[in-house]
Coordinates of C-alpha atoms in Angstrom, one line a residue:
Chain C
M1 CA -89.0 -4.0 19.9
R2 CA -85.8 -2.4 21.1
L3 CA -82.6 -1.5 19.2
A4 CA -79.6 -1.7 21.7
I5 CA -76.4 -0.3 20.8
E6 CA -73.6 -1.3 23.2
S7 CA -70.1 0.2 23.6
L8 CA -70.1 1.0 20.0
S9 CA -66.9 2.3 18.4
V10 CA -66.5 3.2 14.8
E11 CA -63.3 4.2 13.0
R12 CA -63.1 6.3 10.0
G13 CA -60.0 7.0 8.2
G14 CA -57.9 5.9 11.3
R15 CA -59.8 8.3 13.5
L16 CA -62.1 7.1 16.0
V17 CA -65.4 8.9 15.3
I18 CA -67.7 7.1 17.7
A19 CA -66.0 5.7 20.8
G20 CA -67.8 3.5 23.3
L21 CA -71.5 4.8 22.6
T22 CA -74.2 3.0 24.4
V23 CA -77.8 3.9 23.6
A24 CA -81.1 2.2 23.2
A25 CA -84.0 3.1 21.0
K26 CA -87.6 1.9 21.7
A27 CA -90.4 1.1 19.4
G28 CA -92.8 4.1 19.3
T29 CA -90.1 6.7 20.1
A30 CA -87.9 8.7 17.8
L31 CA -84.3 8.8 18.7
V32 CA -83.1 12.3 17.7
V33 CA -79.3 12.5 17.1
T34 CA -77.8 15.9 17.3
G35 CA -74.4 17.3 17.4
P36 CA -72.1 19.7 15.4
N37 CA -70.8 18.8 11.9
G38 CA -68.4 15.9 12.2
A39 CA -69.7 14.7 15.4
G40 CA -70.5 11.3 13.9
K41 CA -74.2 11.5 13.3
S42 CA -74.1 10.2 9.8
T43 CA -71.5 7.7 10.7
L44 CA -73.8 6.3 13.4
I45 CA -76.7 6.1 11.1
R46 CA -74.7 4.4 8.4
T47 CA -73.2 2.1 10.8
I48 CA -76.6 0.8 12.0
A49 CA -77.6 0.5 8.4
G50 CA -74.7 -2.0 8.0
L51 CA -72.8 0.1 5.6
L52 CA -69.8 0.9 7.9
P53 CA -67.9 -1.8 9.8
L54 CA -67.9 -1.9 13.7
A55 CA -64.6 -1.2 15.5
A56 CA -66.0 -2.6 18.7
G57 CA -69.3 -3.1 20.4
S58 CA -72.5 -4.4 19.1
I59 CA -75.9 -3.5 17.6
R60 CA -78.9 -5.8 18.4
L61 CA -82.6 -5.6 17.6
E62 CA -84.5 -7.2 20.4
G63 CA -87.9 -8.3 19.3
G64 CA -87.1 -8.1 15.5
D65 CA -87.2 -10.9 13.0
P66 CA -84.2 -13.4 14.1
E67 CA -83.9 -14.4 10.3
L68 CA -82.8 -11.1 9.3
T69 CA -79.9 -8.8 10.1
V70 CA -80.5 -5.4 11.7
A71 CA -79.6 -3.8 8.3
E72 CA -82.2 -5.8 6.6
Q73 CA -84.8 -4.4 8.8
C74 CA -83.8 -0.8 8.3
H75 CA -85.1 1.8 5.8
Y76 CA -82.1 4.3 5.1
F77 CA -83.0 7.7 4.1
G78 CA -79.7 9.4 3.6
H79 CA -78.1 12.4 1.9
Q80 CA -78.3 10.7 -1.5
D81 CA -81.7 10.0 -3.1
G82 CA -80.8 6.7 -5.0
L83 CA -82.9 7.7 -7.8
K84 CA -82.4 6.9 -11.4
T85 CA -83.0 9.9 -13.7
A86 CA -83.6 7.9 -16.7
L87 CA -86.6 6.0 -15.1
T88 CA -90.0 7.6 -14.5
V89 CA -91.1 8.4 -10.9
K90 CA -93.3 5.4 -10.8
E91 CA -90.6 3.0 -12.1
N92 CA -88.1 4.2 -9.6
L93 CA -90.4 3.6 -6.7
A94 CA -91.8 0.2 -8.3
F95 CA -88.2 -1.2 -8.4
W96 CA -87.6 -0.7 -4.7
R97 CA -91.0 -2.1 -3.8
D98 CA -90.1 -5.3 -5.7
F99 CA -86.6 -5.4 -4.7
Y100 CA -87.2 -4.8 -0.9
G101 CA -90.4 -7.1 -0.8
R102 CA -92.7 -6.9 2.2
P103 CA -95.1 -4.5 0.5
A104 CA -96.9 -1.9 2.4
L105 CA -98.4 0.8 0.5
S106 CA -98.9 0.6 -3.3
V107 CA -96.7 2.9 -5.6
I108 CA -99.7 5.1 -6.2
E109 CA -100.8 5.5 -2.6
A110 CA -97.1 6.2 -1.6
L111 CA -96.9 8.9 -4.1
E112 CA -100.2 10.3 -3.0
V113 CA -98.8 10.6 0.4
V114 CA -95.8 12.6 -0.7
G115 CA -97.7 14.7 -3.2
L116 CA -96.2 13.4 -6.5
E117 CA -98.9 11.3 -8.0
H118 CA -99.6 13.6 -10.9
L119 CA -95.9 13.4 -11.8
S120 CA -95.7 9.5 -11.9
E121 CA -95.0 9.2 -15.5
L122 CA -92.4 11.9 -15.5
P123 CA -88.6 10.8 -15.7
A124 CA -87.1 11.6 -12.4
A125 CA -84.5 13.8 -14.1
Y126 CA -87.2 16.6 -14.3
L127 CA -87.9 16.7 -10.7
S128 CA -86.8 19.4 -8.3
A129 CA -84.4 18.8 -5.5
G130 CA -87.4 18.8 -2.9
Q131 CA -89.4 16.5 -5.2
R132 CA -86.6 14.1 -5.5
R133 CA -86.2 14.1 -1.7
R134 CA -90.0 13.4 -1.4
L135 CA -89.8 10.6 -4.0
S136 CA -86.9 9.1 -2.2
F137 CA -88.8 9.3 1.1
A138 CA -91.8 7.5 -0.5
R139 CA -89.4 4.5 -0.7
L140 CA -89.9 4.0 3.1
L141 CA -93.7 3.8 2.7
I142 CA -93.8 1.0 0.1
S143 CA -92.3 -1.8 1.9
H144 CA -92.5 -2.6 5.6
R145 CA -89.4 -2.3 7.6
P146 CA -89.5 -1.6 11.3
I147 CA -86.5 0.8 11.7
W148 CA -86.3 4.0 9.9
L149 CA -82.9 5.7 9.8
L150 CA -83.3 9.4 8.8
D151 CA -80.2 11.5 8.1
E152 CA -81.2 15.2 7.8
P153 CA -84.6 14.2 6.6
T154 CA -86.1 17.7 6.1
S155 CA -83.2 19.2 4.0
A156 CA -84.4 20.7 0.6
L157 CA -88.0 20.3 1.8
D158 CA -90.5 23.2 1.9
A159 CA -92.6 23.7 5.1
G160 CA -95.7 21.9 3.7
S161 CA -93.6 18.8 2.8
E162 CA -91.8 18.9 6.1
V163 CA -95.1 18.6 8.0
R164 CA -96.1 15.8 5.8
L165 CA -92.8 14.0 6.4
I166 CA -93.2 14.4 10.1
D167 CA -96.9 13.1 9.8
C168 CA -95.6 10.0 8.1
V169 CA -92.9 9.6 10.8
N170 CA -95.4 9.9 13.5
D171 CA -97.7 7.5 11.9
H172 CA -94.8 5.1 11.7
L173 CA -94.1 5.6 15.3
V174 CA -97.8 5.1 16.3
S175 CA -97.8 1.7 14.4
G176 CA -95.0 0.5 16.6
G177 CA -92.0 1.5 14.5
L178 CA -88.6 2.8 15.6
V179 CA -87.0 6.0 14.2
I180 CA -83.5 7.2 14.5
A181 CA -83.0 10.6 13.0
A182 CA -80.0 12.8 12.8
T183 CA -80.9 16.5 12.4
H184 CA -80.1 20.0 13.1
A185 CA -83.7 21.2 12.7
P186 CA -86.1 21.1 15.6
L187 CA -88.4 18.2 14.4
T188 CA -91.7 17.8 16.3
F189 CA -92.1 13.9 16.5
R190 CA -94.6 12.9 19.0
A191 CA -92.3 10.9 21.2
R192 CA -88.7 11.8 21.2
E193 CA -85.5 11.0 23.0
S194 CA -82.3 12.9 22.4
L195 CA -78.8 11.8 22.0
A196 CA -76.2 14.5 21.7
L197 CA -73.0 13.5 19.8
G198 CA -69.6 15.1 20.3
H199 CA -68.8 18.4 22.1
V200 CA -72.2 19.9 21.9
V201 CA -72.3 21.4 25.5
A202 CA -72.6 24.9 24.6
E203 CA -70.5 27.5 26.5
A204 CA -72.8 28.7 29.0
S205 CA -73.1 32.5 28.6
P206 CA -73.0 34.3 31.9
Chain T
M1 CA -87.1 -14.3 -7.6
K2 CA -89.1 -11.2 -7.7
P3 CA -86.4 -9.0 -6.4
L4 CA -84.0 -10.4 -9.1
A5 CA -86.4 -10.0 -11.9
A6 CA -87.1 -6.4 -10.9
L7 CA -83.4 -5.7 -10.7
F8 CA -82.9 -7.2 -14.1
L9 CA -85.7 -5.2 -15.7
R10 CA -84.3 -2.0 -14.0
E11 CA -80.7 -2.6 -15.2
W12 CA -82.1 -3.3 -18.8
R13 CA -84.2 -0.1 -18.8
L14 CA -81.3 1.9 -17.5
S15 CA -78.8 0.7 -20.2
T16 CA -81.3 1.0 -23.1
R17 CA -82.5 4.5 -22.3
V18 CA -80.8 7.8 -22.7
G19 CA -77.2 7.7 -21.5
G20 CA -77.2 4.0 -20.8
G21 CA -74.8 3.2 -23.7
A22 CA -76.1 -0.2 -24.5
L23 CA -74.9 -0.2 -28.1
M24 CA -71.6 1.7 -27.4
G25 CA -70.0 -1.6 -26.8
A26 CA -71.1 -3.1 -30.1
L27 CA -70.0 0.1 -32.0
F28 CA -66.7 0.0 -30.3
F29 CA -66.3 -3.5 -31.4
L30 CA -67.3 -2.6 -34.9
I31 CA -64.7 0.1 -35.2
V32 CA -61.8 -1.8 -33.7
V33 CA -62.6 -4.9 -36.1
T34 CA -63.1 -2.6 -39.1
V35 CA -59.8 -0.9 -38.5
I36 CA -57.7 -4.1 -38.4
P37 CA -57.8 -5.0 -42.2
F38 CA -56.6 -1.5 -43.0
G39 CA -53.6 -2.2 -40.8
V40 CA -52.9 -5.6 -41.9
G41 CA -53.3 -5.0 -45.5
P42 CA -55.3 -6.8 -48.2
D43 CA -53.8 -10.4 -47.6
L44 CA -57.1 -12.5 -47.5
K45 CA -55.3 -15.7 -46.2
L46 CA -53.6 -13.9 -43.3
L47 CA -57.0 -12.1 -42.4
A48 CA -58.9 -15.5 -42.4
R49 CA -56.2 -16.9 -40.2
I50 CA -56.2 -14.1 -37.6
G51 CA -59.9 -13.3 -38.1
P52 CA -61.3 -15.3 -35.0
A53 CA -58.5 -13.8 -32.8
I54 CA -59.3 -10.3 -33.8
L55 CA -63.0 -10.8 -33.1
W56 CA -62.2 -12.3 -29.8
I57 CA -59.8 -9.4 -28.9
G58 CA -62.3 -6.8 -30.0
A59 CA -65.0 -8.3 -28.1
L60 CA -62.7 -8.5 -25.1
L61 CA -61.9 -4.8 -25.2
A62 CA -65.5 -3.7 -25.9
T63 CA -66.6 -5.6 -23.0
L64 CA -64.0 -4.5 -20.5
L65 CA -64.2 -0.8 -21.5
S66 CA -68.1 -0.8 -21.2
L67 CA -68.2 -2.1 -17.7
D68 CA -66.7 0.9 -15.7
R69 CA -70.1 2.3 -14.8
L70 CA -71.5 -1.2 -13.9
F71 CA -71.5 -0.2 -10.1
Q72 CA -70.2 3.2 -10.1
A73 CA -73.5 4.9 -11.4
D74 CA -75.3 3.2 -8.3
R75 CA -72.6 4.2 -6.0
D76 CA -72.7 7.9 -7.1
D77 CA -76.4 8.4 -6.5
G78 CA -76.5 6.2 -3.3
A79 CA -78.5 3.2 -4.8
L80 CA -75.7 1.0 -4.0
D81 CA -76.2 1.5 -0.3
L82 CA -79.9 0.6 -0.7
L83 CA -79.1 -2.4 -2.8
M84 CA -76.7 -3.6 -0.1
M85 CA -79.4 -3.2 2.5
G86 CA -81.8 -5.5 0.7
E87 CA -82.5 -9.0 1.8
T88 CA -81.0 -10.3 -1.5
P89 CA -77.4 -11.4 -1.1
L90 CA -75.1 -8.9 -2.8
E91 CA -73.5 -11.8 -4.8
L92 CA -76.8 -12.4 -6.5
V93 CA -77.3 -8.8 -7.2
V94 CA -73.9 -8.7 -8.9
V95 CA -74.8 -11.7 -11.1
V96 CA -78.0 -10.2 -12.1
K97 CA -76.4 -6.9 -12.8
C98 CA -73.7 -8.7 -14.9
L99 CA -76.4 -10.6 -16.8
A100 CA -78.4 -7.6 -17.5
H101 CA -75.3 -5.8 -18.7
W102 CA -74.3 -8.7 -21.0
A103 CA -77.9 -8.8 -22.5
A104 CA -77.7 -5.1 -23.2
T105 CA -74.0 -4.8 -24.3
G106 CA -72.6 -8.4 -24.8
L107 CA -75.5 -9.8 -26.9
P108 CA -75.6 -7.2 -29.6
L109 CA -71.8 -7.7 -29.9
V110 CA -72.4 -11.4 -30.6
I111 CA -75.1 -10.6 -33.2
A112 CA -72.8 -8.2 -35.0
A113 CA -70.0 -10.7 -35.1
P114 CA -71.2 -12.8 -38.1
F115 CA -71.3 -9.5 -40.2
L116 CA -67.9 -8.4 -39.1
A117 CA -66.6 -11.8 -39.7
V118 CA -67.2 -11.3 -43.5
F119 CA -64.8 -8.4 -43.2
M120 CA -62.1 -10.9 -42.0
N121 CA -62.8 -13.3 -44.9
L122 CA -63.9 -16.0 -42.7
D123 CA -65.8 -18.9 -44.4
P124 CA -69.2 -20.0 -43.0
P125 CA -67.9 -22.8 -40.6
A126 CA -65.4 -20.4 -38.9
I127 CA -68.1 -17.7 -38.6
G128 CA -70.4 -20.3 -36.9
A129 CA -67.6 -21.4 -34.5
T130 CA -66.7 -17.7 -33.8
V131 CA -70.1 -16.9 -33.0
A132 CA -70.8 -19.9 -30.9
T133 CA -67.7 -19.2 -28.8
L134 CA -68.4 -15.6 -28.4
L135 CA -71.9 -16.4 -27.3
V136 CA -70.7 -18.9 -24.7
G137 CA -67.5 -17.0 -23.8
T138 CA -68.5 -13.3 -23.5
P139 CA -70.4 -13.8 -20.3
A140 CA -67.1 -14.8 -18.6
L141 CA -65.6 -11.5 -19.6
T142 CA -68.6 -9.7 -18.0
F143 CA -68.2 -11.6 -14.9
L144 CA -64.5 -11.0 -14.5
G145 CA -64.8 -7.4 -15.6
A146 CA -67.2 -7.1 -12.7
I147 CA -64.4 -7.6 -10.4
G148 CA -62.5 -4.7 -11.8
A149 CA -65.5 -2.5 -11.9
A150 CA -66.2 -3.2 -8.2
L151 CA -62.5 -2.8 -7.2
T152 CA -62.4 0.7 -9.0
V153 CA -66.0 1.8 -7.9
S154 CA -64.7 4.6 -5.7
L155 CA -62.2 5.9 -8.2
R156 CA -62.9 8.6 -10.8
R157 CA -61.8 7.5 -14.3
G158 CA -61.4 3.9 -12.9
G159 CA -62.3 2.3 -16.3
L160 CA -58.7 1.8 -17.7
L161 CA -57.4 0.7 -14.3
S162 CA -60.1 -1.8 -14.1
A163 CA -59.2 -3.1 -17.7
I164 CA -55.4 -3.2 -16.7
L165 CA -56.4 -5.2 -13.6
I166 CA -58.7 -7.5 -15.4
L167 CA -57.1 -8.2 -18.8
P168 CA -54.7 -10.7 -17.4
L169 CA -57.3 -12.7 -15.9
T170 CA -59.2 -13.1 -19.1
T171 CA -56.4 -14.7 -21.1
P172 CA -57.7 -18.3 -20.4
V173 CA -61.1 -17.3 -21.8
L174 CA -59.4 -15.8 -24.7
I175 CA -57.0 -18.7 -25.4
F176 CA -59.8 -21.4 -25.3
G177 CA -62.3 -19.1 -27.2
V178 CA -59.9 -18.7 -30.1
S179 CA -58.6 -22.3 -29.9
A180 CA -62.0 -23.6 -30.1
T181 CA -62.8 -21.6 -33.1
T182 CA -59.7 -22.5 -34.9
A183 CA -60.1 -26.2 -33.9
A184 CA -63.6 -26.0 -35.7
V185 CA -62.0 -25.3 -39.2
T186 CA -58.7 -27.2 -38.7
E187 CA -59.5 -30.8 -39.6
P188 CA -57.8 -33.2 -37.0
T189 CA -58.1 -31.0 -33.9
P190 CA -61.4 -31.6 -31.9
F191 CA -63.8 -28.6 -31.4
L192 CA -65.5 -30.0 -28.3
A193 CA -62.5 -30.1 -25.9
P194 CA -61.6 -26.5 -25.8
F195 CA -65.2 -25.5 -26.2
L196 CA -66.1 -27.4 -23.1
I197 CA -63.2 -25.8 -21.2
L198 CA -64.5 -22.5 -22.3
V199 CA -67.9 -23.3 -20.9
A200 CA -66.2 -24.4 -17.6
L201 CA -64.4 -21.1 -17.6
V202 CA -67.7 -19.2 -17.8
L203 CA -69.2 -21.1 -14.8
F204 CA -65.9 -20.5 -12.7
S205 CA -65.9 -16.8 -13.5
L206 CA -69.5 -16.6 -12.6
V207 CA -68.8 -17.8 -9.1
V208 CA -65.3 -16.2 -8.7
G209 CA -66.7 -12.8 -10.2
A210 CA -69.7 -12.7 -8.1
I211 CA -68.0 -13.4 -4.8
A212 CA -65.1 -11.1 -5.3
A213 CA -67.0 -8.2 -6.8
A214 CA -69.5 -8.5 -3.9
Q215 CA -66.7 -8.3 -1.4
A216 CA -65.0 -5.5 -3.1
L217 CA -68.3 -3.6 -3.0
R218 CA -68.7 -4.2 0.7
L219 CA -65.2 -2.9 1.4
S220 CA -65.8 0.2 -0.8
A221 CA -68.8 1.3 1.2
N222 CA -66.5 2.2 4.1

């Protein structure tokens, strides 16, 4: 499986944020997108997720399900958690499992992976920022989609949770998944390729 | 069907739990209709004549004003993005959200209508006709209102703007809803003709509302 992005341009507010980007991500490898604020990392992730229109170029998934669009084969883990505070932890997760279909882990198994199983009956309103983040991440584990789009995945997570998240991502990579992550933090994915966006070439100090 | 059933259940739970505001529409309806006789005065004949129209206008306002959070809540917490990435077409998502919203806020309004009709001095046949037209017609208001809710999804305080945009579109529903009710109690005029047109309007607004709202939501994601 290979995600091919060819001469992609994306416009936001009349400004070309991404211009003529060509990059490919292979199954089993994490493509780590880096760059300063405003370089277009989130824009790239959201464009692959089908949430922003393409100004030019194409995004194709080779070896994916031809019946589905690229976005329908992606899990998006963005800045917002997409949680409903009035629903319990379990209800939040169960909804996405039923809505996305293609079940992978059960709700309880996924909660065990992110370490929230003891809170499953609690309304999501009572979770801390980091716990919300973990609950949101559990959404990626309950239904099978080959591409994971992660936007600052480790923000608000403590060291232990970060290790667990990276383990999950590595497991996904081992099972032939594809990961695209935008990040500032140095993440230790087992196989990674880097894509630097924007003017990240640091001024070389003499 | 499973994704849609899950979505319906989720929407239903959200609107009936804390902060969901399921009964706010019905309460607003109750207040509006109760206030009218104080303004009109104790003319029972007049009240009976304008009663069906008052009930319909009350239902119209209650429905439109309760719709502002239909998509906005999902947009604010990022769930809308995730809903759009599902394999379920966004049009069907819109329809199911509307149906759940109607079940939680429109249906209580229909159930409250016969009691409020007594305030308006309606006789039993008129009450029956009003409830029947409201039961059939209020979903149309929800579907049309969804267009406004989707167009104003990215605006703070978009509720009133949405009502301004959508109220003109709802006039056919209002006209045929009230005229069917009036026809039911006025002897020579047939009830079925305006009633069937009302039914047609509901089906029409279901399709138009779903397509238009879904398109508006796609554009708003930008």
